[in-house]
Amino acid sequence: MQVSELKQQYQDNQPFPHIVIDDAFNIEMVREVERELSGFSDWDGEKSFYGSSKKRHCATPAKLPPATNMLLNYLNSAEFLLPLESLTGISGLIPDPYLYGGGVHSIIRGGFLKIHADFNWHEKLQLHRRVNLLLYLNSGWDPSWGGALELWDAKMEKKHIDVMPVINRLVIFNTTDFSYHGHPEPLNCPENRARNSIALYYYSANRPETEIRNGKSLDTDYRPRTPGEF
């Protein structure tokens, strides 16, 4: 990751600081993780409610295959955290050894994740959530299947960007009470495909008060794109 040339772009991107990086990591390593997860079945659970449907998840390293664990360990290492701090401008970033809410995500046909802002406080770590990282693991993804990550402004008036979940595409963004994102349209992929990703979150001891609405929150804030959507 060539941080020096991406720092300003990260800060300037709208609707909130973020970056989309293609060909982010060694492609052979990423393809091995993709291969492992294409046959993975030992999920911790599957979400199914108004905000998220058919979203399988695993945050238990002992269950995950070796290349997947190796990648997770790298993304939570000092080797990766130091350039991540430089990119985001947030010092003292701390990874989550519990992978709370993160780890591996897999959404199957018909699944979705409504537009939302994430919880801002990790109760167990007693830390503020500051940065989201998403790495997509989907070779040959057809845009007609949907699944694009949408980024919306703080007033939920305008969608600024669609990000298709293609393999080795990395998305990093600041996590605040106003960083609305999701992929709200039900997936139209074949039954034998899924929208797979690595999701990791990074924390710090403090944060600007302007990033939060009503103090510490453990809940996800789902928002409709149009009146009556939910």
mmCIF file of N, CA and C in Angstrom, residues 108-109 189-194:
data_model
loop_
_atom_site.group_PDB
_atom_site.id
_atom_site.type_symbol
_atom_site.label_atom_id
_atom_site.label_comp_id
_atom_site.label_asym_id
_atom_site.label_seq_id
_atom_site.Cartn_x
_atom_site.Cartn_y
_atom_site.Cartn_z
ATOM 1 N N ILE A 108 -25.372 -14.721 0.797
ATOM 2 C CA ILE A 108 -25.818 -15.598 -0.278
ATOM 3 C C ILE A 108 -26.978 -14.959 -1.050
ATOM 4 N N ARG A 109 -27.412 -15.639 -2.097
ATOM 5 C CA ARG A 109 -28.466 -15.129 -2.971
ATOM 6 C C ARG A 109 -29.677 -14.662 -2.162
ATOM 7 N N CYS A 189 -27.080 -13.162 -7.263
ATOM 8 C CA CYS A 189 -26.038 -14.074 -7.743
ATOM 9 C C CYS A 189 -26.586 -15.493 -7.856
ATOM 10 N N PRO A 190 -25.888 -16.367 -8.590
ATOM 11 C CA PRO A 190 -26.318 -17.766 -8.667
ATOM 12 C C PRO A 190 -26.319 -18.431 -7.295
ATOM 13 N N GLU A 191 -27.053 -19.521 -7.168
ATOM 14 C CA GLU A 191 -27.151 -20.225 -5.896
ATOM 15 C C GLU A 191 -25.794 -20.728 -5.408
ATOM 16 N N ASN A 192 -24.882 -21.003 -6.340
ATOM 17 C CA ASN A 192 -23.588 -21.562 -5.957
ATOM 18 C C ASN A 192 -22.520 -20.496 -5.720
ATOM 19 N N ARG A 193 -22.928 -19.229 -5.697
ATOM 20 C CA ARG A 193 -22.001 -18.134 -5.425
ATOM 21 C C ARG A 193 -22.434 -17.385 -4.175
ATOM 22 N N ALA A 194 -21.488 -16.640 -3.588
ATOM 23 C CA ALA A 194 -21.769 -15.796 -2.425
ATOM 24 C C ALA A 194 -20.884 -14.564 -2.508
#
